Coordinates of C-alpha atoms in Angstrom, one line a residue:
M1 CA -18.6 -11.5 8.8
A2 CA -21.6 -12.3 10.9
P3 CA -21.1 -14.3 14.1
S4 CA -21.2 -18.0 13.5
S5 CA -23.4 -20.5 15.2
T6 CA -20.5 -21.7 17.2
H7 CA -20.5 -18.7 19.5
A8 CA -22.7 -16.2 21.1
V9 CA -22.3 -12.4 21.2
S10 CA -24.3 -10.6 23.8
H11 CA -24.1 -7.9 26.5
T12 CA -23.3 -8.9 29.9
P13 CA -26.1 -7.8 32.2
F14 CA -25.1 -5.6 35.1
H15 CA -27.0 -4.9 38.3
G16 CA -26.9 -1.9 40.5
Q17 CA -25.4 1.2 38.8
Q18 CA -26.3 0.2 35.3
D19 CA -27.2 3.7 34.1
D20 CA -23.6 4.8 34.7
Y21 CA -22.0 2.0 32.8
E22 CA -21.8 1.3 29.0
P23 CA -22.4 -2.5 28.7
A24 CA -19.5 -4.3 27.1
A25 CA -19.9 -7.0 24.5
T26 CA -19.2 -10.5 25.7
I27 CA -18.1 -13.4 23.5
Q28 CA -18.0 -17.0 24.2
T29 CA -14.5 -18.2 23.5
S30 CA -12.3 -21.1 23.4
T31 CA -10.2 -20.6 20.4
L32 CA -9.8 -17.0 19.2
A33 CA -9.7 -16.6 15.4
M34 CA -9.3 -13.0 14.4
S35 CA -10.3 -12.4 10.8
F36 CA -7.9 -10.2 8.8
E37 CA -8.4 -8.5 5.4
N38 CA -4.7 -8.6 4.7
P39 CA -3.1 -9.8 1.5
S40 CA -4.3 -13.3 2.1
S41 CA -7.7 -12.2 3.6
A42 CA -6.4 -14.2 6.4
S43 CA -7.2 -15.2 9.9
L44 CA -4.8 -15.2 12.8
A45 CA -5.7 -18.1 15.1
L46 CA -4.7 -17.9 18.7
S47 CA -5.4 -21.0 20.7
A48 CA -6.5 -19.5 24.0
Q49 CA -9.4 -19.4 26.4
F50 CA -10.8 -16.3 27.9
E51 CA -13.2 -15.9 30.7
D52 CA -14.4 -13.2 33.0
E53 CA -12.4 -12.9 36.1
E54 CA -15.4 -11.6 38.0
S55 CA -19.1 -11.5 37.3
T56 CA -19.8 -8.6 39.6
P57 CA -20.4 -5.1 38.4
H58 CA -17.4 -3.1 37.4
H59 CA -16.6 0.6 37.2
P60 CA -16.6 1.7 33.5
R61 CA -13.0 2.7 33.6
H62 CA -11.9 -0.7 35.0
H63 CA -14.1 -3.2 33.2
S64 CA -11.4 -4.2 30.8
H65 CA -8.9 -5.1 33.6
H66 CA -10.6 -8.4 34.1
L67 CA -9.4 -10.6 31.3
R68 CA -7.7 -13.9 32.1
R69 CA -6.0 -16.0 29.6
H70 CA -5.6 -19.8 30.5
S71 CA -3.1 -22.2 29.0
T72 CA -5.6 -25.0 28.5
T73 CA -8.9 -25.4 26.6
S74 CA -11.7 -27.5 27.9
A75 CA -12.6 -30.6 25.9
G76 CA -16.1 -29.5 25.3
S77 CA -15.3 -26.0 24.1
R78 CA -15.8 -25.0 20.5
P79 CA -13.8 -22.5 18.3
V80 CA -15.2 -19.1 17.6
S81 CA -14.3 -16.1 15.6
I82 CA -14.5 -12.4 16.3
S83 CA -15.4 -10.4 13.3
E84 CA -13.2 -7.5 12.4
K85 CA -16.4 -5.5 12.3
L86 CA -17.7 -6.3 15.8
E87 CA -21.0 -4.4 16.2
A88 CA -23.1 -3.5 19.2
I89 CA -26.0 -5.8 19.8
S90 CA -29.3 -4.2 20.9
E91 CA -30.5 -4.3 24.5
S92 CA -33.3 -6.6 23.5
E93 CA -30.8 -9.3 22.7
N94 CA -29.1 -9.2 26.1
Q95 CA -29.1 -12.8 27.3
E96 CA -26.6 -14.7 29.2
E97 CA -26.0 -18.4 28.5
D98 CA -25.6 -20.7 31.6
G99 CA -22.2 -22.2 31.9
V100 CA -20.7 -20.2 29.0
A101 CA -17.2 -18.7 29.5
T102 CA -17.3 -15.1 28.3
M103 CA -14.8 -12.4 27.5
T104 CA -15.5 -8.8 28.4
V105 CA -14.8 -6.6 25.4
P106 CA -14.6 -2.9 25.8
S107 CA -16.7 -0.6 23.6
E108 CA -13.5 0.5 21.8
L109 CA -13.7 -2.6 19.7
K110 CA -17.0 -1.3 18.2
R111 CA -15.5 2.0 17.0
N112 CA -13.1 3.0 14.2
G113 CA -15.2 1.4 11.5
G114 CA -14.4 -2.1 12.8
S115 CA -10.6 -1.6 12.8
L116 CA -8.7 -3.2 15.7
S117 CA -5.6 -1.2 15.0
S118 CA -6.6 1.7 17.2
I119 CA -6.6 -0.3 20.4
S120 CA -3.2 -0.5 22.1
G121 CA -1.7 -3.2 24.2
S122 CA -1.3 -6.9 23.8
V123 CA -3.0 -10.1 24.9
T124 CA -1.2 -11.4 27.9
E125 CA 1.0 -14.5 27.9
V126 CA -0.5 -17.9 28.4
G127 CA -1.1 -18.7 32.0
E128 CA -0.6 -15.1 33.1
P129 CA -3.3 -12.7 34.3
S130 CA -3.4 -9.3 32.6
S131 CA -1.6 -6.6 34.4
A132 CA -2.0 -4.0 31.6
S133 CA -3.9 -0.8 31.7
P134 CA -7.6 -0.8 30.8
H135 CA -7.0 0.1 27.2
E136 CA -4.1 -2.4 26.8
N137 CA -5.8 -5.6 27.6
V138 CA -7.6 -6.1 24.3
A139 CA -5.0 -6.0 22.1
K140 CA -2.9 -5.7 19.1
I141 CA -3.6 -9.3 18.4
L142 CA -0.8 -9.5 15.9
D143 CA 2.6 -9.4 17.6
Y144 CA 5.0 -7.6 15.3
P145 CA 8.6 -9.0 15.4
E146 CA 10.0 -5.6 14.1
G147 CA 12.8 -7.5 12.3
G148 CA 14.2 -10.9 12.0
F149 CA 12.7 -12.8 9.1
G150 CA 10.8 -9.6 8.4
W151 CA 13.9 -8.1 6.8
L152 CA 14.0 -10.9 4.3
V153 CA 10.4 -10.0 3.5
V154 CA 11.5 -6.4 3.0
L155 CA 14.3 -7.6 0.7
A156 CA 11.8 -9.6 -1.3
S157 CA 9.5 -6.5 -1.7
F158 CA 12.6 -4.5 -2.7
I159 CA 13.4 -6.9 -5.5
V160 CA 9.7 -6.9 -6.6
N161 CA 9.8 -3.0 -6.8
F162 CA 13.2 -3.1 -8.5
W163 CA 12.0 -5.2 -11.5
C164 CA 8.3 -4.4 -11.7
F165 CA 8.5 -0.6 -11.4
G166 CA 12.0 -0.3 -12.8
G167 CA 10.9 -2.0 -16.0
N168 CA 8.3 0.7 -16.6
I169 CA 10.5 3.6 -15.5
T170 CA 13.1 2.7 -18.1
F171 CA 10.6 2.4 -21.0
G172 CA 12.0 5.8 -22.2
V173 CA 15.2 3.9 -23.3
Y174 CA 13.1 1.5 -25.4
Q175 CA 11.1 4.4 -26.8
D176 CA 14.3 6.2 -27.9
Y177 CA 15.5 3.0 -29.6
F178 CA 12.2 2.5 -31.4
L179 CA 12.1 6.1 -32.6
Q180 CA 15.7 6.0 -33.9
A181 CA 15.2 2.6 -35.6
G182 CA 11.9 3.7 -37.1
S183 CA 10.2 0.6 -35.6
F184 CA 6.5 -0.2 -36.1
N185 CA 6.2 1.6 -39.4
G186 CA 7.7 4.8 -38.0
A187 CA 5.4 5.1 -35.0
L188 CA 5.4 8.5 -33.3
A189 CA 6.5 9.2 -29.8
T190 CA 3.0 9.9 -28.7
Q191 CA 2.0 6.4 -29.9
L192 CA 5.0 4.7 -28.4
S193 CA 4.5 6.4 -25.0
W194 CA 1.3 4.6 -24.5
V195 CA 3.3 1.4 -23.9
G196 CA 4.9 2.9 -20.8
S197 CA 1.6 4.5 -19.7
I198 CA -0.3 1.2 -20.1
G199 CA 2.4 -0.7 -18.2
T200 CA 2.4 1.8 -15.3
A201 CA -1.4 2.0 -15.1
A202 CA -1.8 -1.8 -15.4
M203 CA 0.3 -2.3 -12.3
F204 CA -2.7 -1.1 -10.3
I205 CA -5.5 -2.9 -12.1
P206 CA -5.2 -6.1 -10.1
G207 CA -5.5 -4.1 -6.8
P208 CA -9.1 -4.8 -5.9
F209 CA -8.8 -8.5 -7.0
V210 CA -5.7 -9.6 -5.1
A211 CA -7.6 -10.2 -1.8
P212 CA -10.5 -12.3 -3.4
M213 CA -7.9 -14.2 -5.5
T214 CA -5.9 -14.9 -2.4
R215 CA -8.9 -16.1 -0.6
F216 CA -9.7 -18.5 -3.4
M217 CA -6.3 -19.9 -4.2
G218 CA -3.8 -18.7 -1.6
L219 CA -1.3 -15.9 -1.5
R220 CA 1.7 -17.9 -2.9
A221 CA -0.3 -19.1 -5.9
V222 CA -1.3 -15.5 -6.7
V223 CA 2.4 -14.5 -6.5
L224 CA 3.4 -17.3 -8.8
I225 CA 0.8 -16.3 -11.4
G226 CA 2.0 -12.7 -11.2
I227 CA 5.7 -13.8 -11.7
A228 CA 4.8 -15.9 -14.7
V229 CA 2.6 -13.2 -16.4
A230 CA 5.1 -10.4 -15.8
S231 CA 8.1 -12.3 -17.2
L232 CA 6.1 -13.6 -20.1
G233 CA 5.1 -10.0 -20.9
F234 CA 8.7 -9.1 -21.6
I235 CA 9.6 -12.3 -23.4
L236 CA 6.6 -12.2 -25.7
A237 CA 7.2 -8.5 -26.4
S238 CA 10.4 -9.6 -28.2
F239 CA 8.2 -11.2 -30.9
A240 CA 6.0 -8.1 -31.4
S241 CA 5.6 -7.1 -35.1
Q242 CA 2.9 -4.4 -34.6
L243 CA 2.6 -1.7 -32.0
W244 CA -0.5 -3.1 -30.4
H245 CA 1.4 -6.3 -29.7
L246 CA 3.6 -4.2 -27.5
Y247 CA 0.6 -2.6 -25.8
L248 CA -0.6 -6.1 -24.8
T249 CA 2.7 -7.7 -23.8
Q250 CA 5.2 -5.1 -22.4
G251 CA 2.3 -2.9 -21.4
L252 CA -0.7 -4.8 -20.1
M253 CA 0.8 -8.3 -19.4
F254 CA 3.9 -7.0 -17.6
G255 CA 1.9 -4.4 -15.7
C256 CA -0.8 -6.8 -14.5
G257 CA 1.6 -9.5 -13.6
G258 CA 3.8 -7.1 -11.7
G259 CA 0.8 -5.7 -9.9
L260 CA -0.2 -9.1 -8.6
V261 CA 3.3 -9.6 -7.1
F262 CA 3.6 -6.0 -5.8
F263 CA 0.3 -5.9 -3.9
S264 CA 1.0 -9.3 -2.3
S265 CA 4.6 -8.4 -1.2
I266 CA 3.9 -4.9 0.1
S267 CA 1.0 -6.1 2.2
V268 CA 3.0 -9.0 3.7
T269 CA 5.7 -6.5 4.7
A270 CA 3.2 -4.7 6.9
Q271 CA 2.6 -7.9 8.9
Y272 CA 6.1 -7.9 10.3
F273 CA 6.5 -4.3 11.4
E274 CA 4.6 -1.6 13.3
K275 CA 7.0 0.8 14.9
R276 CA 9.4 0.5 12.0
R277 CA 6.7 0.2 9.3
G278 CA 7.7 3.5 7.7
L279 CA 11.3 2.5 7.5
A280 CA 10.5 -1.0 6.2
N281 CA 8.1 0.2 3.6
G282 CA 10.6 3.0 2.5
I283 CA 13.4 0.4 2.0
A284 CA 11.0 -1.8 0.0
V285 CA 9.7 0.8 -2.3
S286 CA 13.1 2.3 -2.8
G287 CA 13.7 -0.6 -5.1
S288 CA 11.7 1.1 -7.8
G289 CA 14.1 4.1 -7.8
I290 CA 17.2 1.9 -7.7
G291 CA 15.7 -0.2 -10.4
G292 CA 15.2 2.8 -12.7
L293 CA 18.8 3.8 -11.9
A294 CA 20.3 0.4 -12.6
L295 CA 18.1 -0.9 -15.5
A296 CA 18.5 2.2 -17.7
P297 CA 22.2 1.7 -18.4
L298 CA 21.8 -2.1 -18.5
T299 CA 19.0 -1.8 -21.1
R300 CA 21.1 0.6 -23.2
F301 CA 24.1 -1.9 -23.0
L302 CA 21.9 -4.8 -24.1
L303 CA 20.4 -2.9 -26.9
T304 CA 23.8 -2.1 -28.2
K305 CA 25.3 -5.6 -27.8
V306 CA 22.4 -8.0 -28.6
G307 CA 19.6 -5.9 -30.1
I308 CA 16.0 -5.2 -29.1
H309 CA 14.6 -8.7 -29.3
W310 CA 17.2 -10.4 -27.1
C311 CA 17.3 -7.4 -24.8
Q312 CA 13.6 -8.0 -24.0
R313 CA 14.1 -11.7 -23.6
I314 CA 17.0 -11.3 -21.3
I315 CA 15.1 -8.8 -19.1
G316 CA 12.1 -11.2 -19.1
F317 CA 14.2 -14.1 -17.9
C318 CA 15.9 -11.8 -15.3
I319 CA 12.4 -10.9 -14.0
L320 CA 11.5 -14.6 -13.8
G321 CA 14.8 -15.7 -12.1
F322 CA 15.0 -12.9 -9.5
L323 CA 11.3 -13.0 -8.5
L324 CA 11.4 -16.8 -8.2
A325 CA 14.6 -16.5 -6.0
I326 CA 12.8 -14.3 -3.5
F327 CA 9.5 -16.2 -3.7
A328 CA 10.1 -18.1 -0.4
F329 CA 10.4 -14.8 1.5
I330 CA 7.0 -13.5 0.5
K331 CA 5.5 -15.4 3.5
P332 CA 2.4 -14.2 5.2
R333 CA 2.2 -14.6 9.0
V334 CA -1.5 -15.5 9.0
K335 CA -3.5 -18.2 7.4
T336 CA -5.9 -17.8 4.5
V337 CA -9.6 -18.2 5.0
K338 CA -11.9 -18.9 2.1
T339 CA -15.1 -17.2 3.4
G340 CA -16.3 -13.7 3.4
A341 CA -17.4 -11.0 1.0
I342 CA -15.4 -10.7 -2.3
F343 CA -14.9 -7.0 -1.7
D344 CA -14.9 -5.3 1.7
F345 CA -17.3 -2.4 1.1
S346 CA -17.3 -1.6 4.8
L347 CA -14.1 0.2 4.2
F348 CA -16.1 3.1 2.8
R349 CA -17.6 3.6 6.2
V350 CA -14.2 4.1 7.9
Q351 CA -13.6 7.7 8.7
G352 CA -10.9 9.2 6.5
F353 CA -11.2 6.5 3.8
G354 CA -13.0 8.8 1.4
W355 CA -10.1 11.4 1.7
L356 CA -7.6 8.6 1.0
M357 CA -9.5 7.8 -2.2
M358 CA -9.4 11.4 -3.3
T359 CA -5.7 11.6 -2.5
A360 CA -4.9 8.4 -4.5
F361 CA -6.9 9.5 -7.4
V362 CA -5.6 13.1 -7.7
V363 CA -1.9 12.8 -6.9
T364 CA -1.0 10.4 -9.8
F365 CA -2.2 12.8 -12.5
G366 CA 0.9 14.9 -12.0
Y367 CA 3.3 12.4 -10.3
M368 CA 5.0 11.0 -13.5
V369 CA 4.7 14.2 -15.6
P370 CA 8.2 15.6 -14.7
V371 CA 9.8 12.1 -15.3
F372 CA 8.3 12.0 -18.8
L373 CA 8.8 15.6 -19.8
V374 CA 12.0 16.8 -18.2
P375 CA 14.3 15.0 -20.8
T376 CA 12.5 16.6 -23.7
Y377 CA 12.4 19.9 -21.8
S378 CA 16.1 19.9 -21.4
N379 CA 16.5 19.2 -25.1
V380 CA 14.0 21.7 -26.5
E381 CA 14.2 24.5 -24.0
L382 CA 17.8 24.3 -22.9
N383 CA 19.4 22.8 -26.0
Q384 CA 20.9 19.8 -24.1
T385 CA 21.6 16.4 -25.6
S386 CA 19.5 13.3 -25.0
T387 CA 22.3 12.0 -22.8
T388 CA 21.8 14.9 -20.5
G389 CA 18.1 14.2 -20.3
A390 CA 18.8 10.5 -19.4
N391 CA 21.3 11.7 -16.7
L392 CA 18.6 13.9 -15.2
I393 CA 16.3 10.9 -14.9
S394 CA 19.2 8.9 -13.3
I395 CA 19.8 11.7 -10.8
Y396 CA 16.0 11.7 -10.0
S397 CA 15.9 7.9 -9.6
G398 CA 19.0 7.8 -7.3
I399 CA 17.8 10.7 -5.1
N400 CA 14.3 9.2 -5.0
A401 CA 15.5 5.8 -3.9
V402 CA 17.5 7.2 -1.0
A403 CA 14.8 9.7 0.0
R404 CA 12.2 7.0 0.3
I405 CA 14.2 5.3 3.1
G406 CA 14.8 8.7 4.8
L407 CA 11.1 9.6 4.5
G408 CA 10.2 6.2 6.0
V409 CA 12.3 7.1 9.1
A410 CA 10.8 10.6 9.2
A411 CA 7.3 9.1 9.0
D412 CA 7.9 6.9 12.0
R413 CA 9.3 9.8 14.1
L414 CA 7.4 12.9 12.9
G415 CA 4.1 11.3 12.0
R416 CA 3.0 9.5 8.9
T417 CA 0.3 12.0 7.8
N418 CA 2.5 14.9 8.6
T419 CA 5.2 13.5 6.4
L420 CA 2.8 12.6 3.5
F421 CA 1.3 16.1 3.6
T422 CA 4.8 17.7 3.5
C423 CA 5.9 15.5 0.6
C424 CA 2.9 16.1 -1.6
F425 CA 2.9 19.8 -0.9
M426 CA 6.6 20.3 -1.5
A427 CA 6.6 18.1 -4.7
G428 CA 3.9 20.4 -6.2
L429 CA 5.6 23.5 -5.0
S430 CA 8.9 22.5 -6.5
C431 CA 7.2 22.2 -9.9
L432 CA 5.5 25.6 -9.6
A433 CA 8.4 27.5 -8.1
V434 CA 11.5 25.8 -9.6
W435 CA 10.7 23.9 -12.8
S436 CA 8.7 26.8 -14.1
V437 CA 11.8 29.1 -14.0
S438 CA 14.4 26.5 -15.0
S439 CA 16.3 28.6 -17.6
T440 CA 19.6 26.8 -17.1
I441 CA 20.6 23.2 -16.7
S442 CA 21.8 23.9 -13.1
I443 CA 18.3 25.1 -12.1
L444 CA 16.7 22.1 -13.8
T445 CA 19.1 19.7 -12.0
G446 CA 18.2 21.3 -8.7
F447 CA 14.6 20.8 -9.5
M448 CA 15.1 17.1 -10.2
V449 CA 16.9 16.8 -6.9
L450 CA 14.1 18.5 -5.0
Y451 CA 11.5 16.4 -6.9
G452 CA 13.5 13.3 -6.2
V453 CA 13.4 14.0 -2.5
F454 CA 9.7 14.8 -2.1
G455 CA 8.1 13.1 -5.2
G456 CA 8.6 9.6 -3.9
G457 CA 6.8 10.4 -0.6
F458 CA 3.5 9.3 -1.9
I459 CA 4.8 5.9 -2.9
S460 CA 6.6 5.2 0.3
I461 CA 4.4 6.8 2.9
F462 CA 0.9 6.3 1.5
P463 CA 0.6 2.6 2.4
V464 CA 1.6 3.3 6.1
V465 CA -1.0 6.1 6.3
V466 CA -3.6 3.7 4.9
A467 CA -2.7 1.1 7.6
Q468 CA -3.0 3.9 10.2
V469 CA -6.5 4.8 9.0
V470 CA -8.1 1.3 8.3
G471 CA -5.8 -1.0 10.3
V472 CA -3.3 -3.5 9.1
E473 CA -5.9 -6.3 9.2
R474 CA -7.6 -4.7 6.2
L475 CA -4.6 -3.1 4.5
S476 CA -4.5 -5.3 1.4
A477 CA -8.2 -4.8 0.6
A478 CA -7.9 -1.0 1.2
L479 CA -4.7 -0.7 -0.9
G480 CA -6.3 -2.6 -3.7
I481 CA -9.3 -0.2 -3.9
L482 CA -7.1 2.9 -3.4
Y483 CA -4.4 2.0 -5.9
F484 CA -7.1 1.0 -8.4
G485 CA -7.9 4.7 -8.4
N486 CA -4.3 5.3 -9.6
V487 CA -5.0 3.7 -12.9
V488 CA -6.8 6.8 -14.4
G489 CA -4.1 9.2 -13.3
N490 CA -1.2 7.0 -14.4
L491 CA -2.8 6.3 -17.7
L492 CA -4.0 9.9 -18.6
G493 CA -1.7 12.2 -16.6
A494 CA 1.2 12.4 -19.1
P495 CA -1.2 12.5 -22.2
I496 CA -3.2 15.4 -20.6
A497 CA 0.1 17.3 -19.9
T498 CA 1.3 16.8 -23.5
A499 CA -2.2 17.8 -24.8
I500 CA -1.9 21.0 -22.8
M501 CA 1.5 21.6 -24.3
K502 CA 0.1 21.1 -27.8
A503 CA -2.8 23.5 -27.2
Q504 CA -0.2 26.1 -26.1
G505 CA 2.0 25.7 -29.2
G506 CA 4.6 23.5 -27.5
R507 CA 5.1 25.7 -24.5
Y508 CA 5.7 23.8 -21.2
I509 CA 4.3 26.2 -18.7
G510 CA 0.7 24.8 -18.8
A511 CA 2.0 21.2 -18.3
I512 CA 4.2 22.4 -15.4
I513 CA 1.3 24.0 -13.6
F514 CA -0.8 20.9 -14.2
A515 CA 2.0 18.7 -12.7
G516 CA 2.4 21.0 -9.7
L517 CA -1.3 21.5 -8.8
S518 CA -2.0 17.8 -8.8
P519 CA 0.1 16.9 -5.7
M520 CA -0.7 20.2 -4.0
V521 CA -4.4 19.5 -4.1
A522 CA -3.8 16.0 -2.9
A523 CA -1.8 17.4 0.0
F524 CA -4.9 19.2 1.4
F525 CA -6.8 16.0 1.2
V526 CA -4.1 14.5 3.4
L527 CA -4.5 17.4 5.7
F528 CA -8.1 16.6 6.3
I529 CA -7.1 13.0 7.2
R530 CA -4.4 14.4 9.5
F531 CA -6.9 16.5 11.6
R532 CA -9.3 13.6 11.8
L533 CA -6.6 11.6 13.5
N534 CA -5.4 14.4 15.7
K535 CA -6.7 17.9 15.9
K536 CA -3.6 19.3 17.6
I537 CA -1.6 21.4 15.1
F538 CA 1.9 20.2 16.3
A539 CA 1.0 16.6 17.1
I540 CA 2.8 13.6 15.7
A541 CA 0.1 12.0 13.6

């Protein structure tokens, strides 16, 4: 966002020892409006006036001391906005306007691809001069409450994950019913499985479009549209007479609607937490695991009592009712602005963003393969019943839900990239070292426990790593682009694994290796991000 005509951005001229000093950008201010690329592409307005405490030359290590925030704004002052991509102005443009109050901004604001998240500290209270250290004056503009209403936002996001992801995780129950009933002219399992794959992949299709949609119509309108589309997807699925009807309704409609709500809720959560962001996000995304654990027996019960059509309608109305109940809690802390580029392509210039894209693209190819194949593996390779296969998925879902919360705490204490690397690497290693030799149900159960602990790490930790790299002010735009890369892996991962099995005459070893290599390769992409943030081997990063 280019500087508007209501303000001036320049370099404050210094006299004397100018060669030893890196000029700092100065900005005419009366009202500070910081532009955010968060879920609402929003702007945090802080009514405050800044001016230089001194106009004399300063030592480079002390120039950011001299910020003073006043409690009143002059009548003749005009509002300005500081772009999230504040760029250096050339020496030829160095001019000073007479009578203009200026704010000295250290050069740190011009680094990190425009992200403000790397600058520590806070803006001082109204009427108080800054007593913070040089690097603490400029500010984490957004003051994170670390709780309070934020926990209701976490609850809302938990409910969103419960119904939107849980509905896809439990599609295996519907698939089993359709196969036994010979529905859709005796459709094969490979044909039916596309409903679940489309639903999972469609969750991430709205990613790049949530921020521009929010800019156009507001966050809450986007959430309402998502709730309506997701619930209608299940309700209309009850009238499906052909398989492609199910692809469009329970697959595409439910997935896209759920994605609109998911991206909005998970990004709002990040606005309320910083120190506890890993914990908050872990609790929120644990809803998907608990949803899979709770909805599977509920779906089986409804199928037995009321049949497939009313089962889908009841689930659809539950989605509508529960998501409307928590709608009031999906409340952004910043206001929506309707200007700016539709897509924030400047994210591609942020260091580490390319590795984030590679991580998001690769990891999902193998992520869901164990969930889809372990039930049939237990039946074909170990001669277990279908009930045993369903129980293994329940064990995975329960462990996964609890682990996401624990991993969130670990990320806050041990480092977010450290935790994400460990989860991706161990998830892949468990496939290669344990699943590949699971000759008894006990070993296979142990694998599902291990995979439940580490497999959910990508879902719970990845968003907080993204915030660490690009800054919370652009989290929604970044997640939209990155999660859009999940579409291919979620859509094709399981079909590729089953194709490998078919090429090997039904043997599972090729599919297991495929499932294991995917997260392990992604782990090394995370490692590159980790050492970009901090090159020390044992650092918390």
